[in-house]
Short mmCIF file of C-alpha atoms in Angstrom, two decimals:
data_model
loop_
_atom_site.label_atom_id
_atom_site.label_comp_id
_atom_site.label_asym_id
_atom_site.label_seq_id
_atom_site.Cartn_x
_atom_site.Cartn_y
_atom_site.Cartn_z
CA SER A 100 -70.02 45.61 22.97
CA VAL A 101 -71.36 43.41 20.26
CA LEU A 102 -70.89 39.64 19.46
CA LEU A 103 -70.63 38.25 16.27
CA TYR A 104 -70.87 34.74 15.12
CA GLN A 105 -69.92 33.02 11.69
CA LYS A 106 -70.75 30.19 10.08
CA PRO A 107 -68.77 28.10 8.90
CA ASN A 108 -65.99 27.97 10.77
CA ARG A 109 -63.69 26.78 8.11
CA ASP A 110 -64.56 25.31 4.44
CA ILE A 111 -62.80 23.50 1.56
CA CYS A 112 -64.05 23.88 -1.90
CA GLN A 113 -62.77 23.37 -5.50
CA SER A 114 -62.10 25.91 -7.53
CA GLY A 115 -65.07 27.34 -9.77
CA THR A 116 -67.38 26.70 -7.10
CA SER A 117 -69.17 29.39 -4.65
CA LEU A 118 -70.09 28.89 -0.88
CA LYS A 119 -71.54 31.52 1.43
CA ILE A 120 -70.04 33.11 4.96
CA GLN A 121 -72.88 33.78 7.29
CA CYS A 122 -72.41 36.43 10.12
CA VAL A 123 -75.05 37.14 12.80
CA ALA A 124 -74.74 39.91 15.69
CA ASP A 125 -76.25 39.31 18.65
CA SER A 126 -77.64 43.15 18.72
CA GLN A 127 -79.15 45.23 15.70
CA VAL A 128 -76.13 46.97 14.37
CA VAL A 129 -76.01 49.67 11.75
CA SER A 130 -73.12 48.81 9.66
CA MET A 131 -71.12 45.40 9.23
CA PHE A 132 -67.68 45.22 7.61
CA TRP A 133 -66.24 42.03 5.71
CA TYR A 134 -62.41 41.75 5.88
CA GLN A 135 -60.03 39.64 4.05
CA GLN A 136 -56.91 38.30 5.68
CA PHE A 137 -54.33 36.45 4.31
CA GLN A 138 -51.80 34.21 6.90
CA GLU A 139 -50.66 36.24 9.33
CA GLN A 140 -51.06 39.32 7.35
CA SER A 141 -52.87 42.69 7.83
CA LEU A 142 -56.68 42.87 7.04
CA MET A 143 -58.18 44.11 4.00
CA LEU A 144 -61.56 46.21 4.33
CA MET A 145 -63.25 44.45 1.35
CA ALA A 146 -66.78 45.97 1.66
CA THR A 147 -69.44 47.64 4.23
CA ALA A 148 -72.77 46.36 4.58
CA ASN A 149 -75.88 48.56 5.56
CA GLU A 150 -79.14 47.52 6.15
CA GLY A 151 -81.51 47.55 3.24
CA SER A 152 -78.86 49.12 0.63
CA GLU A 153 -76.17 47.66 -1.76
CA ALA A 154 -72.66 46.80 -0.32
CA THR A 155 -69.86 49.47 -0.82
CA TYR A 156 -67.07 47.54 -2.31
CA GLU A 157 -63.36 48.60 -1.87
CA SER A 158 -60.80 48.78 -4.46
CA GLY A 159 -59.92 45.05 -5.78
CA PHE A 160 -63.01 43.97 -4.66
CA THR A 161 -66.20 43.43 -6.77
CA LYS A 162 -69.91 43.05 -6.29
CA ASP A 163 -69.75 40.27 -9.20
CA LYS A 164 -66.98 38.49 -7.07
CA PHE A 165 -68.18 38.97 -3.35
CA PRO A 166 -71.87 39.61 -3.41
CA ILE A 167 -72.73 40.67 0.36
CA SER A 168 -76.23 40.35 1.35
CA ARG A 169 -77.64 42.60 4.43
CA PRO A 170 -81.38 42.27 4.92
CA ASN A 171 -81.89 42.84 8.33
CA LEU A 172 -79.91 44.79 11.43
CA THR A 173 -78.24 41.35 12.87
CA PHE A 174 -77.41 39.31 9.51
CA SER A 175 -75.24 39.62 6.62
CA THR A 176 -73.90 37.14 4.04
CA LEU A 177 -70.64 36.99 2.01
CA THR A 178 -70.47 34.86 -1.05
CA VAL A 179 -67.29 33.94 -2.74
CA ASN A 180 -67.91 33.28 -6.20
CA ASN A 181 -65.70 31.41 -9.01
CA ALA A 182 -63.68 30.71 -6.49
CA ARG A 183 -59.90 30.51 -6.88
CA PRO A 184 -56.90 29.13 -4.61
CA GLY A 185 -55.76 32.89 -4.42
CA ASP A 186 -59.16 33.62 -2.65
CA SER A 187 -57.70 31.10 0.21
CA SER A 188 -57.81 33.32 3.58
CA ILE A 189 -59.51 34.11 6.42
CA TYR A 190 -62.80 36.11 5.80
CA PHE A 191 -64.01 38.16 9.19
CA CYS A 192 -67.44 40.37 9.52
CA SER A 193 -67.21 42.77 11.83
CA SER A 194 -69.15 45.65 13.56
CA ARG A 195 -69.35 48.62 15.45
CA ALA A 196 -70.86 49.03 18.72
CA GLY A 197 -71.01 52.59 18.83
CA GLY A 198 -70.60 55.55 16.60
CA ARG A 199 -67.38 56.34 17.61
CA GLY A 200 -65.21 53.68 16.23
CA GLU A 201 -65.04 50.86 18.51
CA GLN A 202 -65.12 47.42 16.60
CA TYR A 203 -65.87 44.15 17.12
CA PHE A 204 -64.98 40.65 14.99
CA GLY A 205 -66.44 37.69 14.36
CA PRO A 206 -64.01 34.56 14.63
CA GLY A 207 -63.37 34.40 11.39
CA THR A 208 -64.25 31.79 8.48
CA ARG A 209 -60.80 30.30 6.98
CA LEU A 210 -61.12 29.39 3.41
CA THR A 211 -59.25 26.82 1.36
CA VAL A 212 -59.67 26.64 -2.15
CA LEU A 213 -58.14 23.64 -4.20
CA GLY B 235 -54.95 58.85 2.18
CA GLU B 236 -54.01 58.05 5.43
CA LYS B 237 -51.48 55.29 5.90
CA VAL B 238 -50.71 53.51 9.36
CA GLU B 239 -47.47 51.87 9.40
CA GLN B 240 -46.01 49.46 12.29
CA HIS B 241 -42.64 49.38 12.82
CA GLU B 242 -41.46 46.23 14.27
CA SER B 243 -42.87 42.69 12.41
CA THR B 244 -41.70 40.40 15.13
CA LEU B 245 -40.67 41.41 18.70
CA SER B 246 -39.01 38.58 21.09
CA VAL B 247 -38.81 39.76 25.34
CA ARG B 248 -38.40 37.77 28.23
CA GLU B 249 -41.03 36.39 30.32
CA GLY B 250 -41.49 39.38 32.73
CA ASP B 251 -40.28 42.47 30.80
CA SER B 252 -42.22 44.70 29.17
CA ALA B 253 -43.02 45.00 25.25
CA VAL B 254 -43.30 48.13 23.26
CA ILE B 255 -45.03 47.83 19.38
CA ASN B 256 -44.81 51.13 18.04
CA CYS B 257 -47.02 52.39 14.85
CA THR B 258 -47.11 55.76 13.15
CA TYR B 259 -49.77 57.52 11.00
CA THR B 260 -49.80 60.32 8.42
CA ASP B 261 -53.09 61.86 8.52
CA THR B 262 -53.16 64.52 11.38
CA ALA B 263 -56.82 64.38 11.48
CA SER B 264 -56.68 60.75 12.99
CA SER B 265 -58.14 60.36 16.33
CA TYR B 266 -59.08 56.77 17.33
CA PHE B 267 -56.23 54.44 17.83
CA PRO B 268 -57.43 50.73 18.82
CA TRP B 269 -55.39 47.89 19.25
CA TYR B 270 -56.09 44.32 18.69
CA LYS B 271 -54.90 41.25 19.22
CA GLN B 272 -55.19 38.04 17.28
CA GLU B 273 -53.92 34.89 18.81
CA ALA B 274 -52.81 31.71 16.71
CA GLY B 275 -55.65 30.47 14.32
CA LYS B 276 -57.94 32.62 15.90
CA GLY B 277 -59.90 35.92 15.31
CA LEU B 278 -59.29 39.68 16.13
CA HIS B 279 -59.90 40.78 19.86
CA PHE B 280 -59.92 44.61 20.81
CA VAL B 281 -57.51 45.03 23.70
CA ILE B 282 -57.30 49.12 24.45
CA ASP B 283 -57.53 52.09 22.45
CA ILE B 284 -56.72 55.62 22.88
CA ARG B 285 -58.70 58.84 22.02
CA SER B 286 -56.88 62.06 20.42
CA ASN B 287 -57.81 64.40 23.60
CA VAL B 288 -55.77 62.13 25.74
CA ASP B 289 -51.98 60.97 25.61
CA ARG B 290 -51.86 58.01 27.75
CA LYS B 291 -54.20 54.98 29.02
CA GLN B 292 -53.80 52.46 31.09
CA SER B 293 -55.86 49.23 31.27
CA GLN B 294 -54.11 46.48 33.83
CA ARG B 295 -50.78 45.55 32.23
CA LEU B 296 -51.40 47.61 28.81
CA ILE B 297 -50.33 51.13 28.29
CA VAL B 298 -51.08 53.31 25.21
CA LEU B 299 -49.27 56.47 24.60
CA LEU B 300 -50.16 58.65 21.90
CA ASP B 301 -47.46 61.53 20.52
CA LYS B 302 -49.87 63.80 18.32
CA LYS B 303 -46.99 66.05 17.06
CA ALA B 304 -44.76 62.88 16.14
CA LYS B 305 -48.04 61.20 14.88
CA ARG B 306 -47.10 58.26 16.52
CA PHE B 307 -48.61 56.00 19.05
CA SER B 308 -47.50 53.04 21.02
CA LEU B 309 -48.83 50.25 23.09
CA HIS B 310 -46.74 48.75 26.13
CA ILE B 311 -47.15 45.51 27.79
CA THR B 312 -45.64 45.49 30.92
CA ALA B 313 -44.60 42.46 33.18
CA THR B 314 -45.11 40.09 29.80
CA GLN B 315 -46.59 36.64 30.17
CA PRO B 316 -46.85 33.84 27.65
CA GLU B 317 -50.40 34.49 27.04
CA ASP B 318 -49.56 37.57 25.66
CA SER B 319 -47.83 36.03 22.54
CA ALA B 320 -50.04 36.99 19.31
CA ILE B 321 -49.76 39.26 16.66
CA TYR B 322 -50.65 43.01 17.65
CA PHE B 323 -52.63 45.30 14.85
CA CYS B 324 -52.90 48.86 15.67
CA ALA B 325 -55.08 51.13 13.46
CA ALA B 326 -56.16 54.87 13.26
CA SER B 327 -59.19 56.61 12.06
CA TRP B 328 -60.93 59.85 12.09
CA MET B 329 -64.52 60.92 12.38
CA ASP B 330 -64.84 62.33 8.66
CA SER B 331 -64.22 58.62 7.43
CA ASN B 332 -67.00 57.98 9.55
CA TYR B 333 -64.42 55.89 11.73
CA GLN B 334 -63.28 53.43 9.00
CA LEU B 335 -60.47 51.72 10.47
CA ILE B 336 -56.63 51.73 8.36
CA TRP B 337 -54.48 48.85 9.58
CA GLY B 338 -50.80 48.58 10.54
CA SER B 339 -49.31 45.47 9.13
CA GLY B 340 -49.19 43.78 12.74
CA THR B 341 -46.73 42.73 15.53
CA LYS B 342 -46.02 39.39 16.06
CA LEU B 343 -44.96 39.08 19.76
CA ILE B 344 -43.29 35.91 21.17
CA ILE B 345 -42.72 35.73 25.19
CA LYS B 346 -39.94 33.64 25.57
CA PRO B 347 -39.92 31.49 29.07
#
C-alpha cells in the first residue's frame, strides 16, 4: 500500500487569494491524482500528475485555476488560484501502489473560501 | 463513457443485520471494482475489491458479488456494527483506461441500535 500525507488539514482563505496543498507519499509512485469532493458527494477527478511532465486535467478543471506540480516521485502540490466560495470543498491526493487499480488516498484538505 | 450508478443514496439497518449496497456499470470492459469507506469528516479508505475473473470475494464481514451478465456488483456487510456507519463508494475501472476509477455517488449507511 501507499501512505499519503497532506498539508494543511484545513484552510480558510479570503476570496481572490491563492493557496497551496501539499501531498507527500511514503514511497515512490508513478502517478498522483487530485480529487475534489463537495460535502458528502462523489469524488471528481481533477487531474493526473506524473513526475516531470505537465499534469493532465479533466473537463471542468484548468491549469490556470488549479496548477499542479510534480517535481519528484513522492511529492505533488495543488494550488488553488483566485479562490472563490464555490471552491470550498475537500481536496484529496491519491495514488496507486501497483499498476492494476489499487488506489490510496490522503486524508484530505478541507478548504473554506470566505 | 463509462458510468457507475450507485442505487441507494441512504441505507438504514439495525445493528446485527446485514446491509447490501448495489452498483451497476455500463462498460463491459470494466474489470476492476473497488469499494471505499468514508467516515464523517475523514478521508477514503479502501475496504475491498473484486476483479472480473471471479464472481465472489469475502474479507471477514465483507462480501463482494459481481454479476458480469447484469453488469452489477454489490457490497454485503454482515453482522453490522455501529462502526460500519459511513458513506460507501463503489467504483469501476478497466485496463484500457489505465485503471482510472469511475465513481458511484455514494451510499450513506446508518446503523441503528
